[in-house]
Amino acid sequence: MATAHIDNTSDASAADTVDQAKLSTDNAEQAEQTHFGFKQVDTDKKESLVAEVFHSVAAKYDVMNDVMSLGVHRIWKRFTIDSSGARKGHHVLDLAGGTGDLTAKFSRIVGKEGSVTLSDINPSMLEVGKDKLRDMGLVENIKYVEANAEDLPFPDNSFDIVTMAFGLRNVTHKENALASIYRVLKPGGRLLVLEFSKPTSTALEKIYDAYSFYLLPKMGKLVADDEESYRYLAESIRMHPDQDTLEAMMQTAGFEGTSYTNLTGGIVALHRGYKY
Amino acid sequence: MPIAQLLSGAAELTANELLQFDSDYQTYLAPLAEKSLAITLLPVDLTVVLFFTAERIDISVPVNAPDTKTTTYKNDTSDANADDIACDCHLTLQISALSELRDTNQLTKLIKQDKLDIVGDLRVAQHLSALINGINLDLTEILTVKLGDVPAHTIMGVTHQIQSYLRYVHEHAQITLGEALIEEKKWVASPLAIANYCDEVTDTRYWCDRIAARIQRLERQQAQATHDDVGSEK
Ligand SMILES: C[S@@+](CC[C@H](N)C(=O)[O-])C[C@H]1O[C@@H](n2cnc3c(N)ncnc32)[C@H](O)[C@@H]1O
């Protein structure tokens, strides 16, 4: 495996490292490489590397989410659901849905006449999600589908709403995922992408860098005994396209009426787009 | 931080926790299961949607898309898209009438006063009202479950003591204030002084009436005397 590893253990500024990584991403693309956090890996290896990360964090994923975000991820997810316009009878796809936080709420909103499909590429995450949702008594209207967002196994025009929370940045070819989502959305349907993004103020960005590159892996080690996975999470956040770039990508995939809302100073952004 | 979502999250958590304290809560929730109810509060134009299942209530504050004509950064998260709110029942209500909503007998009055507008299935609103009025919450029990037996009873004991102390202070303060106004500040007359004053007024009126009668008599006598004098001169 030809990897152009970038040393990120030094105290060099995270922003510099991101720039270097982006540069080498550009160069590497010709050699069919892509980024995995700040590292360069063969494009066809990224999927299994991401799978390893989520397999390893699955059991402690919910606890870590609360610890890392101090519970704020719940508010971001509520905001996503409140922006979805979901109602009784809707068919919702919670893509890269992991342990099913969004699925749980959608399931109660859409009721028996509707359905929620919890889909993820990773069977370990899906299994944790399935157990959790069953413990919550949510069984009737939820389907579980192991699938790659880049190639969704659903018929065209199947869903009223597709959500992808903190999933898109892990996908190797984001443009493929967006096109695939566009295909499975019904005309009039909407896509909501909740994802880490670029803080709107430099001061916040500095604090956030310090937090995610220093504190986050340490917390990962302490709580989940898994420093590497949480280092990947921090790095993958920096490598993810910023607000405007992602919006442009959505437009390229065919989405209309696109917009985004920055949450918590742009640490996270919710992007929306419609298929008309 | 989306404040509306923070608050609705807290409200949802509290409402569902509280429901669990009444063993009959499922009886009240059953007729609401799979129903949704939107409440739009005027004049703030805030909409809250309640989704019911047989087990719990989910609270949502629908968020409008930022202006889609421009694609620039927007932070406006208020107002819901009208077509995003498709519920079984939609109440539009003046915020000032919120407290009156508990009493279903008030509904017609509120509608006539244009303080309330109901679209959709009225029974959903009635079942919610029945839930709110019917649910029986025992504060001691809630605290016992949350904090344990001893702290709950200590808190309730202290609360009762504080209540009776406040009641005593309240009553005592009224007496003391009354006395202060009468005795020290002399801003208010004592009952005895008022009685004396009334007696004096009655006496004064009596003497005034007597003087008025005397004056009238004297006037009549003088008029008579004048009349007699004129007659004898003729
Ligand atoms: C950070 S988790 C987010 C889980 C959940 N949506 C949440 O917000 O809690 C990211 C998820 O994306 C999934 N994922 C990564 N690449 C994917 C792909 N290509 N297709 C589908 N899911 C993918 C991972 O397995 C993981 O469960």
mmCIF file of C-alpha atoms in Angstrom, chain B residues 100-234:
data_model
loop_
_atom_site.group_PDB
_atom_site.id
_atom_site.type_symbol
_atom_site.label_atom_id
_atom_site.label_comp_id
_atom_site.label_asym_id
_atom_site.label_seq_id
_atom_site.Cartn_x
_atom_site.Cartn_y
_atom_site.Cartn_z
ATOM 1 C CA GLU B 100 -57.083 29.691 29.780
ATOM 2 C CA LEU B 101 -56.495 26.810 27.397
ATOM 3 C CA ARG B 102 -56.505 24.249 30.200
ATOM 4 C CA ASP B 103 -60.205 24.763 30.652
ATOM 5 C CA THR B 104 -61.959 23.270 27.626
ATOM 6 C CA ASN B 105 -65.128 25.179 28.578
ATOM 7 C CA GLN B 106 -63.254 28.361 27.708
ATOM 8 C CA LEU B 107 -62.535 27.309 24.121
ATOM 9 C CA THR B 108 -65.715 28.721 22.555
ATOM 10 C CA LYS B 109 -65.248 31.990 24.444
ATOM 11 C CA LEU B 110 -61.638 32.274 23.248
ATOM 12 C CA ILE B 111 -62.628 31.544 19.651
ATOM 13 C CA LYS B 112 -65.357 34.230 19.796
ATOM 14 C CA GLN B 113 -62.814 36.687 21.177
ATOM 15 C CA ASP B 114 -60.486 35.874 18.250
ATOM 16 C CA LYS B 115 -57.872 34.692 20.702
ATOM 17 C CA LEU B 116 -57.945 31.122 19.409
ATOM 18 C CA ASP B 117 -58.267 29.474 16.033
ATOM 19 C CA ILE B 118 -58.503 25.716 15.624
ATOM 20 C CA VAL B 119 -57.949 23.899 12.345
ATOM 21 C CA GLY B 120 -58.274 20.124 12.094
ATOM 22 C CA ASP B 121 -59.374 17.516 14.555
ATOM 23 C CA LEU B 122 -60.595 19.241 17.713
ATOM 24 C CA ARG B 123 -60.540 15.953 19.606
ATOM 25 C CA VAL B 124 -56.731 16.007 19.618
ATOM 26 C CA ALA B 125 -56.808 19.298 21.537
ATOM 27 C CA GLN B 126 -59.440 17.902 23.889
ATOM 28 C CA HIS B 127 -57.416 14.756 24.572
ATOM 29 C CA LEU B 128 -54.329 16.868 25.264
ATOM 30 C CA SER B 129 -56.356 18.981 27.662
ATOM 31 C CA ALA B 130 -57.573 15.793 29.368
ATOM 32 C CA LEU B 131 -53.958 14.625 29.654
ATOM 33 C CA ILE B 132 -52.776 17.892 31.188
ATOM 34 C CA ASN B 133 -55.674 18.086 33.625
ATOM 35 C CA GLY B 134 -55.795 14.388 34.388
ATOM 36 C CA ILE B 135 -52.170 13.645 35.081
ATOM 37 C CA ASN B 136 -51.618 13.418 38.806
ATOM 38 C CA LEU B 137 -48.206 14.537 40.026
ATOM 39 C CA ASP B 138 -47.096 13.898 43.570
ATOM 40 C CA LEU B 139 -44.095 16.094 44.256
ATOM 41 C CA THR B 140 -42.868 13.996 47.182
ATOM 42 C CA GLU B 141 -42.941 10.873 45.039
ATOM 43 C CA ILE B 142 -41.110 12.603 42.194
ATOM 44 C CA LEU B 143 -38.367 13.805 44.527
ATOM 45 C CA THR B 144 -38.141 10.393 46.208
ATOM 46 C CA VAL B 145 -37.501 8.728 42.870
ATOM 47 C CA LYS B 146 -35.084 11.415 41.722
ATOM 48 C CA LEU B 147 -33.158 12.013 44.947
ATOM 49 C CA GLY B 148 -33.996 9.200 47.336
ATOM 50 C CA ASP B 149 -36.236 8.938 50.372
ATOM 51 C CA VAL B 150 -34.373 11.015 52.952
ATOM 52 C CA PRO B 151 -33.494 14.045 50.766
ATOM 53 C CA ALA B 152 -37.058 14.075 49.359
ATOM 54 C CA HIS B 153 -38.666 14.165 52.794
ATOM 55 C CA THR B 154 -36.111 16.690 54.037
ATOM 56 C CA ILE B 155 -36.850 18.942 51.054
ATOM 57 C CA MET B 156 -40.609 18.569 51.498
ATOM 58 C CA GLY B 157 -40.284 19.203 55.272
ATOM 59 C CA VAL B 158 -38.197 22.314 54.692
ATOM 60 C CA THR B 159 -40.614 23.450 51.948
ATOM 61 C CA HIS B 160 -43.558 23.121 54.342
ATOM 62 C CA GLN B 161 -41.671 25.002 57.060
ATOM 63 C CA ILE B 162 -40.794 27.754 54.605
ATOM 64 C CA GLN B 163 -44.414 27.874 53.449
ATOM 65 C CA SER B 164 -45.806 28.230 56.979
ATOM 66 C CA TYR B 165 -43.112 30.756 57.867
ATOM 67 C CA LEU B 166 -43.973 32.804 54.763
ATOM 68 C CA ARG B 167 -47.670 32.587 55.603
ATOM 69 C CA TYR B 168 -46.923 33.774 59.179
ATOM 70 C CA VAL B 169 -44.696 36.571 57.853
ATOM 71 C CA HIS B 170 -47.387 37.551 55.386
ATOM 72 C CA GLU B 171 -50.149 37.736 58.001
ATOM 73 C CA HIS B 172 -47.902 39.322 60.615
ATOM 74 C CA ALA B 173 -46.675 41.855 58.117
ATOM 75 C CA GLN B 174 -50.218 42.905 57.378
ATOM 76 C CA ILE B 175 -50.986 43.436 61.100
ATOM 77 C CA THR B 176 -47.686 45.231 61.714
ATOM 78 C CA LEU B 177 -48.142 47.436 58.689
ATOM 79 C CA GLY B 178 -51.654 48.325 59.807
ATOM 80 C CA GLU B 179 -50.443 49.212 63.281
ATOM 81 C CA ALA B 180 -47.526 51.207 61.934
ATOM 82 C CA LEU B 181 -49.765 53.275 59.719
ATOM 83 C CA ILE B 182 -52.154 53.989 62.566
ATOM 84 C CA GLU B 183 -49.896 54.362 65.616
ATOM 85 C CA GLU B 184 -46.545 55.537 64.303
ATOM 86 C CA LYS B 185 -46.990 57.210 61.001
ATOM 87 C CA LYS B 186 -50.547 58.368 61.777
ATOM 88 C CA TRP B 187 -51.272 57.937 58.094
ATOM 89 C CA VAL B 188 -54.403 55.977 58.844
ATOM 90 C CA ALA B 189 -56.904 56.845 61.651
ATOM 91 C CA SER B 190 -57.598 54.266 64.352
ATOM 92 C CA PRO B 191 -61.146 52.815 64.481
ATOM 93 C CA LEU B 192 -61.794 54.774 67.744
ATOM 94 C CA ALA B 193 -60.732 58.027 66.133
ATOM 95 C CA ILE B 194 -62.959 57.308 63.181
ATOM 96 C CA ALA B 195 -65.926 56.584 65.526
ATOM 97 C CA ASN B 196 -65.228 59.820 67.432
ATOM 98 C CA TYR B 197 -64.990 61.670 64.190
ATOM 99 C CA CYS B 198 -68.334 60.229 63.044
ATOM 100 C CA ASP B 199 -69.950 61.242 66.378
ATOM 101 C CA GLU B 200 -68.562 64.743 66.038
ATOM 102 C CA VAL B 201 -69.854 64.974 62.491
ATOM 103 C CA THR B 202 -73.327 63.852 63.682
ATOM 104 C CA ASP B 203 -73.240 66.441 66.532
ATOM 105 C CA THR B 204 -72.092 69.140 64.168
ATOM 106 C CA ARG B 205 -74.868 68.273 61.727
ATOM 107 C CA TYR B 206 -77.395 68.335 64.569
ATOM 108 C CA TRP B 207 -76.242 71.813 65.644
ATOM 109 C CA CYS B 208 -76.129 73.013 62.058
ATOM 110 C CA ASP B 209 -79.710 71.812 61.528
ATOM 111 C CA ARG B 210 -80.825 73.557 64.733
ATOM 112 C CA ILE B 211 -79.130 76.817 63.739
ATOM 113 C CA ALA B 212 -80.616 76.590 60.222
ATOM 114 C CA ALA B 213 -84.117 76.097 61.739
ATOM 115 C CA ARG B 214 -83.600 79.061 64.072
ATOM 116 C CA ILE B 215 -82.467 81.290 61.245
ATOM 117 C CA GLN B 216 -85.531 80.283 59.240
ATOM 118 C CA ARG B 217 -87.788 81.067 62.232
ATOM 119 C CA LEU B 218 -86.132 84.466 62.729
ATOM 120 C CA GLU B 219 -86.500 85.253 59.040
ATOM 121 C CA ARG B 220 -90.190 84.317 59.133
ATOM 122 C CA GLN B 221 -90.702 86.489 62.289
ATOM 123 C CA GLN B 222 -88.978 89.432 60.666
ATOM 124 C CA ALA B 223 -91.057 89.064 57.504
ATOM 125 C CA GLN B 224 -94.226 88.978 59.611
ATOM 126 C CA ALA B 225 -93.190 92.075 61.584
ATOM 127 C CA THR B 226 -92.501 94.016 58.390
ATOM 128 C CA HIS B 227 -95.865 92.992 57.000
ATOM 129 C CA ASP B 228 -97.658 94.172 60.216
ATOM 130 C CA ASP B 229 -95.852 97.531 60.179
ATOM 131 C CA VAL B 230 -96.943 98.209 56.578
ATOM 132 C CA GLY B 231 -100.615 97.381 57.464
ATOM 133 C CA SER B 232 -100.788 99.733 60.467
ATOM 134 C CA GLU B 233 -99.336 102.654 58.474
ATOM 135 C CA LYS B 234 -102.151 102.274 55.966
#
